[in-house]
CSV table of C-alpha atoms and ligand atoms in Angstrom, one decimal:
chain,number,residue,atom,x,y,z
A,20,MET,CA,-14.4,-7.2,-26.9
A,21,SER,CA,-16.0,-5.5,-23.9
A,22,ILE,CA,-19.5,-4.1,-24.0
A,23,ILE,CA,-18.3,-1.2,-21.9
A,24,SER,CA,-16.9,1.9,-23.7
A,25,ASP,CA,-13.3,3.0,-23.4
A,26,SER,CA,-14.4,6.4,-22.1
A,27,LEU,CA,-16.2,4.8,-19.2
A,28,LYS,CA,-13.1,2.7,-18.3
A,29,ARG,CA,-11.3,6.0,-17.7
A,30,ILE,CA,-13.4,6.9,-14.7
A,31,LYS,CA,-14.3,5.5,-11.3
A,32,PRO,CA,-17.5,5.6,-9.2
A,33,SER,CA,-17.8,8.5,-6.8
A,34,PRO,CA,-15.8,7.5,-3.6
A,35,THR,CA,-18.0,9.7,-1.4
A,36,ILE,CA,-21.2,8.0,-2.6
A,37,ALA,CA,-19.4,4.6,-2.0
A,38,VAL,CA,-18.7,5.5,1.6
A,39,THR,CA,-22.3,6.6,2.2
A,40,GLN,CA,-23.4,3.3,0.6
A,41,LYS,CA,-21.1,1.3,2.8
A,42,ALA,CA,-22.3,3.0,6.0
A,43,ARG,CA,-25.9,2.3,4.9
A,44,GLU,CA,-25.1,-1.4,4.4
A,45,LEU,CA,-23.4,-1.7,7.7
A,46,ARG,CA,-26.4,0.0,9.4
A,47,ALA,CA,-28.8,-2.4,7.6
A,48,ALA,CA,-26.7,-5.3,9.0
A,49,GLY,CA,-27.4,-4.0,12.5
A,50,LYS,CA,-24.2,-2.0,13.1
A,51,ASP,CA,-24.5,1.4,14.9
A,52,VAL,CA,-22.6,3.3,12.2
A,53,ILE,CA,-22.4,7.1,12.3
A,54,GLY,CA,-22.1,8.4,8.7
A,55,LEU,CA,-20.0,11.6,8.3
A,56,GLY,CA,-19.5,11.0,4.6
A,57,ALA,CA,-22.5,12.6,2.9
A,58,GLY,CA,-22.4,16.0,1.4
A,59,GLU,CA,-25.9,17.1,2.1
A,60,PRO,CA,-27.5,19.4,4.7
A,61,ASP,CA,-29.5,17.4,7.3
A,62,PHE,CA,-32.1,20.3,7.5
A,63,ASP,CA,-35.4,19.9,5.7
A,64,THR,CA,-36.4,22.1,2.8
A,65,PRO,CA,-38.2,25.2,4.1
A,66,GLU,CA,-42.0,25.1,4.2
A,67,ASN,CA,-42.6,28.0,1.7
A,68,ILE,CA,-40.5,26.1,-0.9
A,69,LYS,CA,-42.4,22.9,-0.4
A,70,ASN,CA,-45.7,24.7,-0.6
A,71,ALA,CA,-44.6,26.4,-3.9
A,72,ALA,CA,-44.0,22.9,-5.3
A,73,ILE,CA,-47.5,21.6,-4.1
A,74,LYS,CA,-49.1,24.7,-5.7
A,75,ALA,CA,-47.2,24.0,-9.0
A,76,ILE,CA,-48.6,20.4,-9.1
A,77,LYS,CA,-52.1,21.6,-8.4
A,78,ARG,CA,-51.8,24.4,-11.0
A,79,GLY,CA,-50.8,21.8,-13.6
A,80,ASP,CA,-47.2,22.7,-14.0
A,81,THR,CA,-46.6,19.1,-14.9
A,82,LYS,CA,-45.6,19.3,-18.6
A,83,TYR,CA,-42.2,19.7,-20.4
A,84,THR,CA,-40.7,23.1,-19.9
A,85,ALA,CA,-38.1,24.9,-22.0
A,86,VAL,CA,-35.0,22.6,-22.1
A,87,ASP,CA,-32.8,25.0,-20.2
A,88,GLY,CA,-35.3,26.2,-17.6
A,89,THR,CA,-38.6,28.2,-17.4
A,90,PRO,CA,-38.5,31.9,-18.0
A,91,GLU,CA,-39.7,32.4,-14.4
A,92,LEU,CA,-36.8,30.5,-12.9
A,93,LYS,CA,-34.3,32.2,-15.3
A,94,LYS,CA,-35.6,35.6,-14.2
A,95,ALA,CA,-35.3,34.6,-10.5
A,96,ILE,CA,-31.7,33.5,-11.2
A,97,ILE,CA,-30.9,36.8,-12.9
A,98,LYS,CA,-32.3,38.6,-9.9
A,99,LYS,CA,-30.2,36.5,-7.6
A,100,PHE,CA,-27.0,37.3,-9.4
A,101,LYS,CA,-27.9,41.0,-9.3
A,102,ARG,CA,-28.9,41.1,-5.7
A,103,GLU,CA,-26.2,38.9,-4.2
A,104,ASN,CA,-23.2,39.3,-6.6
A,105,LYS,CA,-23.9,42.6,-8.4
A,106,LEU,CA,-23.7,40.7,-11.7
A,107,ASN,CA,-25.9,41.5,-14.7
A,108,TYR,CA,-27.0,38.7,-17.1
A,109,SER,CA,-29.6,38.4,-19.8
A,110,LEU,CA,-31.9,35.4,-20.3
A,111,ASP,CA,-29.7,33.8,-22.9
A,112,GLN,CA,-26.8,33.8,-20.5
A,113,ILE,CA,-28.6,31.5,-18.0
A,114,THR,CA,-29.1,27.7,-18.1
A,115,VAL,CA,-30.8,25.4,-15.6
A,116,GLY,CA,-30.0,21.7,-15.2
A,117,THR,CA,-30.8,18.7,-13.1
A,118,GLY,CA,-28.4,19.7,-10.3
A,119,GLY,CA,-25.2,21.7,-10.5
A,120,LYS,CA,-23.6,18.3,-11.3
A,121,GLN,CA,-25.4,18.1,-14.7
A,122,VAL,CA,-24.5,21.7,-15.5
A,123,LEU,CA,-20.8,21.0,-14.9
A,124,TYR,CA,-20.9,17.7,-16.8
A,125,ASN,CA,-22.6,19.4,-19.8
A,126,ALA,CA,-20.2,22.3,-19.8
A,127,PHE,CA,-17.2,19.9,-20.1
A,128,MET,CA,-19.0,17.8,-22.7
A,129,ALA,CA,-19.8,20.9,-24.7
A,130,THR,CA,-16.3,22.4,-24.6
A,131,LEU,CA,-13.5,19.8,-24.3
A,132,ASN,CA,-11.6,18.3,-27.2
A,133,LYS,CA,-9.2,15.4,-26.7
A,134,GLY,CA,-6.2,16.5,-24.8
A,135,ASP,CA,-7.6,19.8,-23.6
A,136,GLU,CA,-6.4,20.5,-20.1
A,137,VAL,CA,-8.4,21.6,-17.1
A,138,ILE,CA,-6.6,22.9,-14.1
A,139,ILE,CA,-8.1,21.4,-10.9
A,140,PRO,CA,-6.6,22.6,-7.6
A,141,ALA,CA,-6.4,19.7,-5.1
A,142,PRO,CA,-8.0,18.9,-2.7
A,143,PHE,CA,-10.9,18.9,-5.2
A,144,TRP,CA,-14.5,17.8,-5.4
A,145,VAL,CA,-14.3,14.1,-6.4
A,146,SER,CA,-16.4,14.5,-9.6
A,147,TYR,CA,-14.3,17.2,-11.4
A,148,PRO,CA,-11.4,14.9,-12.7
A,149,ASP,CA,-13.7,12.1,-13.7
A,150,MET,CA,-16.1,14.5,-15.6
A,151,VAL,CA,-13.1,15.9,-17.4
A,152,LEU,CA,-11.9,12.5,-18.3
A,153,LEU,CA,-15.3,11.3,-19.5
A,154,ALA,CA,-15.4,14.4,-21.8
A,155,GLY,CA,-12.0,13.5,-23.3
A,156,GLY,CA,-10.1,16.2,-21.5
A,157,LYS,CA,-7.0,15.9,-19.3
A,158,PRO,CA,-7.2,16.9,-15.6
A,159,LYS,CA,-4.2,18.9,-14.5
A,160,ILE,CA,-4.1,18.5,-10.8
A,161,VAL,CA,-2.3,21.1,-8.8
A,162,LYS,CA,-1.7,20.1,-5.2
A,163,CYS,CA,-2.4,22.9,-2.6
A,164,THR,CA,-0.9,22.3,0.8
A,165,GLU,CA,-2.3,22.7,4.3
A,166,LYS,CA,0.3,25.5,4.7
A,167,GLU,CA,-1.3,27.3,1.7
A,168,GLY,CA,-4.7,26.9,3.4
A,169,PHE,CA,-5.5,24.3,0.7
A,170,LYS,CA,-5.8,27.1,-1.8
A,171,LEU,CA,-4.2,27.7,-5.2
A,172,THR,CA,-1.4,30.3,-5.2
A,173,PRO,CA,-0.7,32.5,-8.2
A,174,LYS,CA,2.8,30.9,-8.5
A,175,LYS,CA,1.3,27.4,-8.8
A,176,LEU,CA,-1.4,28.6,-11.2
A,177,LYS,CA,1.2,30.2,-13.5
A,178,LYS,CA,3.3,27.0,-13.5
A,179,ALA,CA,0.2,24.8,-14.3
A,180,ILE,CA,-0.8,26.8,-17.4
A,181,SER,CA,0.1,25.3,-20.8
A,182,LYS,CA,-0.9,25.9,-24.4
A,183,LYS,CA,-3.6,23.3,-23.9
A,184,THR,CA,-5.2,24.8,-20.8
A,185,LYS,CA,-8.9,25.4,-21.6
A,186,TRP,CA,-10.5,25.7,-18.1
A,187,ILE,CA,-9.5,26.3,-14.6
A,188,ILE,CA,-11.9,25.3,-11.8
A,189,LEU,CA,-12.3,27.5,-8.7
A,190,ASN,CA,-14.5,26.2,-5.9
A,191,SER,CA,-15.0,28.5,-2.9
A,192,PRO,CA,-16.0,27.7,-0.2
A,193,SER,CA,-14.5,24.4,-1.1
A,194,ASN,CA,-15.6,20.8,-0.9
A,195,PRO,CA,-13.7,19.1,0.8
A,196,THR,CA,-11.7,21.6,2.8
A,197,GLY,CA,-14.2,24.4,3.5
A,198,ALA,CA,-11.5,26.9,2.5
A,199,GLY,CA,-12.8,30.2,0.9
A,200,TYR,CA,-10.8,32.5,-1.4
A,201,SER,CA,-10.8,36.1,-0.2
A,202,LYS,CA,-11.4,39.0,-2.7
A,203,LYS,CA,-7.6,39.6,-2.7
A,204,GLU,CA,-6.8,36.0,-3.4
A,205,VAL,CA,-9.3,35.8,-6.3
A,206,ASN,CA,-7.8,39.1,-7.6
A,207,ASP,CA,-4.3,37.7,-7.4
A,208,LEU,CA,-5.2,34.7,-9.4
A,209,ALA,CA,-7.1,36.9,-11.8
A,210,LYS,CA,-4.0,38.9,-12.7
A,211,ILE,CA,-2.6,35.7,-14.3
A,212,LEU,CA,-5.8,34.7,-15.9
A,213,ILE,CA,-6.3,38.1,-17.5
A,214,GLU,CA,-2.9,37.7,-19.2
A,215,ASN,CA,-3.8,34.3,-20.4
A,216,LYS,CA,-6.8,35.2,-22.6
A,217,LYS,CA,-7.7,31.8,-23.9
A,218,ILE,CA,-8.4,30.2,-20.5
A,219,PHE,CA,-12.0,30.0,-19.3
A,220,ILE,CA,-12.9,30.0,-15.6
A,221,LEU,CA,-15.4,27.7,-14.1
A,222,SER,CA,-16.5,29.0,-10.8
A,223,ASP,CA,-18.3,26.5,-8.6
A,224,ASP,CA,-20.2,28.6,-6.1
A,225,ILE,CA,-22.5,25.9,-4.8
A,226,TYR,CA,-21.4,26.7,-1.1
A,227,GLU,CA,-21.8,30.4,-1.4
A,228,HIS,CA,-24.4,30.5,1.3
A,229,VAL,CA,-22.7,28.3,3.8
A,230,ARG,CA,-20.1,30.5,5.2
A,231,TYR,CA,-19.0,31.8,8.6
A,232,ASP,CA,-17.2,34.6,10.6
A,233,ASN,CA,-18.3,37.3,8.1
A,234,PHE,CA,-16.3,35.7,5.4
A,235,ASN,CA,-16.9,37.9,2.3
A,236,PHE,CA,-17.9,35.8,-0.7
A,237,PHE,CA,-16.3,37.0,-3.9
A,238,THR,CA,-16.6,35.2,-7.3
A,239,ALA,CA,-14.4,35.4,-10.4
A,240,ALA,CA,-17.1,36.9,-12.7
A,241,GLN,CA,-17.1,40.0,-10.5
A,242,ILE,CA,-13.8,40.8,-12.1
A,243,SER,CA,-14.9,42.7,-15.2
A,244,LYS,CA,-12.0,41.6,-17.3
A,245,LEU,CA,-12.9,37.9,-16.6
A,246,LYS,CA,-16.7,38.0,-16.8
A,247,ASP,CA,-16.8,37.2,-20.5
A,248,ARG,CA,-14.8,34.0,-19.9
A,249,THR,CA,-16.4,32.8,-16.7
A,250,LEU,CA,-19.1,30.3,-16.3
A,251,THR,CA,-20.5,30.6,-12.8
A,252,MET,CA,-22.2,27.5,-11.5
A,253,ASN,CA,-24.5,27.6,-8.5
A,254,GLY,CA,-27.7,25.8,-7.3
A,255,VAL,CA,-30.3,25.4,-4.6
A,256,SER,CA,-29.1,22.0,-3.2
A,257,LYS,CA,-26.8,23.3,-0.4
A,258,SER,CA,-28.2,26.8,0.1
A,259,TYR,CA,-31.8,25.8,0.6
A,260,ALA,CA,-31.4,22.2,1.7
A,261,MET,CA,-32.8,21.0,-1.6
A,262,THR,CA,-30.4,18.2,-2.7
A,263,GLY,CA,-33.2,15.8,-3.8
A,264,TRP,CA,-35.0,18.4,-5.9
A,265,ARG,CA,-32.1,18.5,-8.4
A,266,ILE,CA,-31.8,22.1,-9.6
A,267,GLY,CA,-28.6,23.7,-10.5
A,268,TYR,CA,-27.8,26.6,-12.8
A,269,ALA,CA,-25.1,28.5,-14.5
A,270,ALA,CA,-24.5,32.0,-15.9
A,271,GLY,CA,-21.9,32.8,-18.5
A,272,PRO,CA,-21.0,33.3,-22.2
A,273,LYS,CA,-23.9,32.8,-24.6
A,274,GLU,CA,-22.0,30.4,-26.8
A,275,ILE,CA,-21.3,28.0,-23.9
A,276,ILE,CA,-24.9,28.4,-22.6
A,277,LYS,CA,-26.3,27.5,-26.0
A,278,ALA,CA,-24.0,24.5,-26.3
A,279,ILE,CA,-25.1,23.2,-22.9
A,280,ARG,CA,-28.7,23.5,-24.0
A,281,LYS,CA,-27.9,21.5,-27.1
A,282,ILE,CA,-26.5,18.6,-25.0
A,283,GLN,CA,-29.4,18.8,-22.6
A,284,SER,CA,-31.9,18.7,-25.5
A,285,GLN,CA,-30.5,15.4,-26.6
A,286,SER,CA,-30.1,13.9,-23.1
A,287,THR,CA,-32.4,14.7,-20.2
A,288,SER,CA,-34.4,17.7,-21.6
A,289,ASN,CA,-35.7,20.1,-18.9
A,290,PRO,CA,-35.2,19.5,-15.2
A,291,SER,CA,-38.3,18.6,-13.3
A,292,SER,CA,-41.1,21.3,-13.7
A,293,ILE,CA,-42.1,21.0,-10.1
A,294,SER,CA,-38.6,21.4,-8.8
A,295,GLN,CA,-38.1,24.5,-11.0
A,296,ALA,CA,-41.2,26.1,-9.5
A,297,ALA,CA,-39.8,25.3,-6.0
A,298,ALA,CA,-36.5,26.9,-7.0
A,299,VAL,CA,-38.3,30.1,-8.0
A,300,GLU,CA,-39.7,30.4,-4.5
A,301,ALA,CA,-36.3,29.5,-3.0
A,302,LEU,CA,-34.6,32.3,-4.9
A,303,ASN,CA,-37.4,34.9,-4.8
A,304,GLY,CA,-38.9,34.1,-1.3
A,305,LYS,CA,-37.8,34.9,2.2
A,306,GLN,CA,-34.1,34.3,2.8
A,307,GLY,CA,-34.0,34.0,6.6
A,308,PHE,CA,-33.4,30.3,6.5
A,309,ILE,CA,-29.9,30.8,5.2
A,310,LYS,CA,-28.8,32.8,8.3
A,311,THR,CA,-30.5,30.5,10.8
A,312,ARG,CA,-28.9,27.4,9.2
A,313,ALA,CA,-25.5,29.0,8.9
A,314,LYS,CA,-25.5,29.7,12.7
A,315,ALA,CA,-26.3,26.0,13.4
A,316,PHE,CA,-23.5,24.9,11.1
A,317,LYS,CA,-21.1,27.3,12.7
A,318,ASP,CA,-21.7,25.8,16.2
A,319,ARG,CA,-21.1,22.4,14.8
A,320,ARG,CA,-17.9,23.5,12.9
A,321,ASN,CA,-16.5,25.0,16.1
A,322,PHE,CA,-17.3,21.9,18.1
A,323,VAL,CA,-15.8,19.5,15.5
A,324,VAL,CA,-12.6,21.6,14.9
A,325,LYS,CA,-12.0,21.9,18.7
A,326,SER,CA,-12.6,18.2,19.3
A,327,LEU,CA,-10.3,17.1,16.5
A,328,ASN,CA,-7.5,19.4,17.6
A,329,SER,CA,-7.6,17.9,21.1
A,330,ILE,CA,-6.7,14.5,19.6
A,331,LYS,CA,-3.0,13.5,19.6
A,332,GLY,CA,-1.9,12.9,16.0
A,333,ILE,CA,-4.8,14.8,14.4
A,334,SER,CA,-4.7,18.5,13.4
A,335,CYS,CA,-7.4,20.5,11.7
A,336,LEU,CA,-7.7,24.0,10.1
A,337,THR,CA,-10.8,26.2,10.8
A,338,PRO,CA,-12.7,26.5,7.5
A,339,ASN,CA,-14.5,29.6,6.2
A,340,GLY,CA,-17.5,27.8,4.8
A,341,ALA,CA,-19.2,24.7,3.5
A,342,PHE,CA,-20.0,21.9,6.0
A,343,TYR,CA,-16.7,20.0,5.8
A,344,VAL,CA,-13.4,19.8,7.7
A,345,PHE,CA,-10.3,18.3,6.3
A,346,PRO,CA,-8.1,17.2,9.2
A,347,SER,CA,-4.6,15.7,8.8
A,348,CYS,CA,-4.1,12.2,10.1
A,349,LYS,CA,-0.4,12.2,9.2
A,350,GLY,CA,0.6,12.1,12.9
A,351,LEU,CA,-1.0,8.6,13.1
A,352,LEU,CA,0.4,7.1,10.0
A,353,ASN,CA,3.5,5.2,11.3
A,354,LYS,CA,5.0,1.9,12.3
A,355,LYS,CA,3.6,2.2,15.9
A,356,THR,CA,0.0,2.5,14.8
A,357,LYS,CA,0.6,0.0,11.9
A,358,ILE,CA,-1.5,2.3,9.7
A,359,LYS,CA,0.3,3.5,6.5
A,360,THR,CA,-2.2,5.5,4.5
A,361,ASP,CA,-5.3,7.7,4.9
A,362,THR,CA,-7.3,5.0,3.2
A,363,GLU,CA,-6.2,2.4,5.8
A,364,PHE,CA,-7.0,5.0,8.5
A,365,VAL,CA,-10.6,5.5,7.4
A,366,GLN,CA,-11.1,1.8,6.8
A,367,THR,CA,-9.9,0.9,10.3
A,368,LEU,CA,-11.9,3.8,11.8
A,369,LEU,CA,-15.0,2.3,10.2
A,370,GLU,CA,-14.3,-1.2,11.3
A,371,ARG,CA,-13.2,-0.5,14.8
A,372,ALA,CA,-15.1,2.7,15.8
A,373,ASN,CA,-18.1,2.6,13.4
A,374,VAL,CA,-17.6,6.1,12.1
A,375,ALA,CA,-17.7,6.6,8.3
A,376,VAL,CA,-15.5,9.4,6.8
A,377,VAL,CA,-13.7,9.8,3.5
A,378,GLN,CA,-10.0,9.5,2.8
A,379,GLY,CA,-8.1,12.6,1.6
A,380,SER,CA,-6.6,10.7,-1.3
A,381,ALA,CA,-10.1,10.5,-2.9
A,382,PHE,CA,-9.9,14.3,-3.1
A,383,GLY,CA,-6.4,14.4,-4.4
A,384,LEU,CA,-4.3,14.9,-1.2
A,385,ASN,CA,-2.9,12.1,0.9
A,386,GLY,CA,-2.7,12.1,4.6
A,387,TYR,CA,-6.0,13.7,5.4
A,388,PHE,CA,-9.7,12.8,5.7
A,389,ARG,CA,-12.9,14.6,5.2
A,390,ILE,CA,-15.7,14.9,7.8
A,391,SER,CA,-19.1,16.3,6.8
A,392,TYR,CA,-20.6,17.9,9.9
A,393,ALA,CA,-24.0,18.2,8.2
A,394,THR,CA,-25.5,16.0,10.9
A,395,SER,CA,-27.0,16.5,14.3
A,396,MET,CA,-24.9,17.8,17.3
A,397,LYS,CA,-25.9,14.5,19.1
A,398,ASN,CA,-24.3,12.5,16.3
A,399,LEU,CA,-21.3,14.7,16.1
A,400,LYS,CA,-20.6,14.4,19.9
A,401,LYS,CA,-20.9,10.6,19.7
A,402,ALA,CA,-18.7,10.5,16.6
A,403,MET,CA,-16.0,12.7,18.1
A,404,ASP,CA,-15.9,10.6,21.3
A,405,ARG,CA,-15.4,7.5,19.1
A,406,ILE,CA,-12.7,9.1,16.9
A,407,LYS,CA,-10.9,10.3,20.0
A,408,SER,CA,-10.8,6.9,21.8
A,409,PHE,CA,-10.0,5.1,18.5
A,410,CYS,CA,-6.9,7.4,18.0
A,411,GLU,CA,-5.9,7.2,21.6
A,412,ASN,CA,-5.9,3.4,21.5
A,413,LEU,CA,-3.7,3.6,18.3
A,414,ASN,CA,-1.2,5.7,20.1
A,415,ILE,CA,-0.7,3.2,23.0
B,529,PLP,N1,-20.0,21.2,-6.6
B,529,PLP,C1,-19.6,20.8,-5.4
B,529,PLP,C2,-18.3,21.3,-4.9
B,529,PLP,C3,-20.4,19.9,-4.7
B,529,PLP,O1,-19.9,19.5,-3.5
B,529,PLP,C4,-21.6,19.4,-5.2
B,529,PLP,C5,-22.4,18.4,-4.5
B,529,PLP,O2,-21.9,17.7,-3.7
B,529,PLP,C6,-22.0,19.9,-6.5
B,529,PLP,C7,-21.2,20.8,-7.2
B,529,PLP,C8,-23.3,19.5,-7.1
B,529,PLP,O3,-24.4,19.7,-6.4
B,529,PLP,P1,-25.9,19.5,-7.0
B,529,PLP,O4,-25.7,18.6,-8.2
B,529,PLP,O5,-26.7,18.8,-5.9
B,529,PLP,O6,-26.4,20.8,-7.4
């Protein structure tokens, strides 16, 4: 009999973390590897946020807090939703966790029974299906093609719904594609969800503040007929370059929020008191950082998209947000290149060109790969040169 539980056997380690780890190991072994696998901003946390944390330590904010977040942070989150999304919530509709990841995990643990289905549009963030499996649910993967802009269509949504559907996950702008759903697109999906009154909507808005070209952010809870069934998850990791601080939050139905708190009270308790104080400053303090940073990301996005599209065999859509592109490598998977799959493509790229990216199949769509451009322009230039000469050599 194995010491490891059956539920753990259902899942696999995060492939994006595995790629980052592999790149780290190769670098430690003396190889000049450029890592384009990690999903975190390379910018430092703004000074005012760091100072708020230092002040919190000096003030003695070093004890347990309420399990689901301090009243100060919850109030800052309520203000954020009002200011940025025109959404009103009360304190008992907000929960704070150790990163958005914990909030999502707790939400599934709190709500899924064996066999409950969760509709997950692919390409998806790697953790969704495994979290659902761990909680005993069943991921219902719906593939969204490049032609569809990697976005779920009302037709496909309708087809995916069954009596067992409990949740649908919407993530805009998306990891791994950067695709964002317009107000019209969210409304079109909402028409179907309004008819299906038992389905809950999990809106992962973590990339809300990383968007370009005046893309208008719109979230499911803004549709009044869906608000009571929507759990909106967000956090400070990507918006304020605070990945290591581990603060994420959600707003939604009181019953779910209370259930999440119950799980948290028996697992991790409150997120770090210092990080919570820092998050209060992030949400209430000056917001200029968001714009400056988005401009830098936009320059990088433009450069990366243009470079990739100049390579024979590679094609790449221009995303609305996040810091990822999801190019196709299908043009290079053939007998001539002797590369059959996207996984082989990224492995060969790492071995021969020392560039680490993640295969599309890890995100539920074969024939693609994900590049994170949350790294310096210098690194990106070097990486694009290497990818180009690698691909050109394959074509010979
Ligand atoms: N959702 C998506 C789509 C993400 O890409 C990530 C992080 O990579 C998260 C949620 C979780 O972020 P965090 O736990 O840092 O708040």
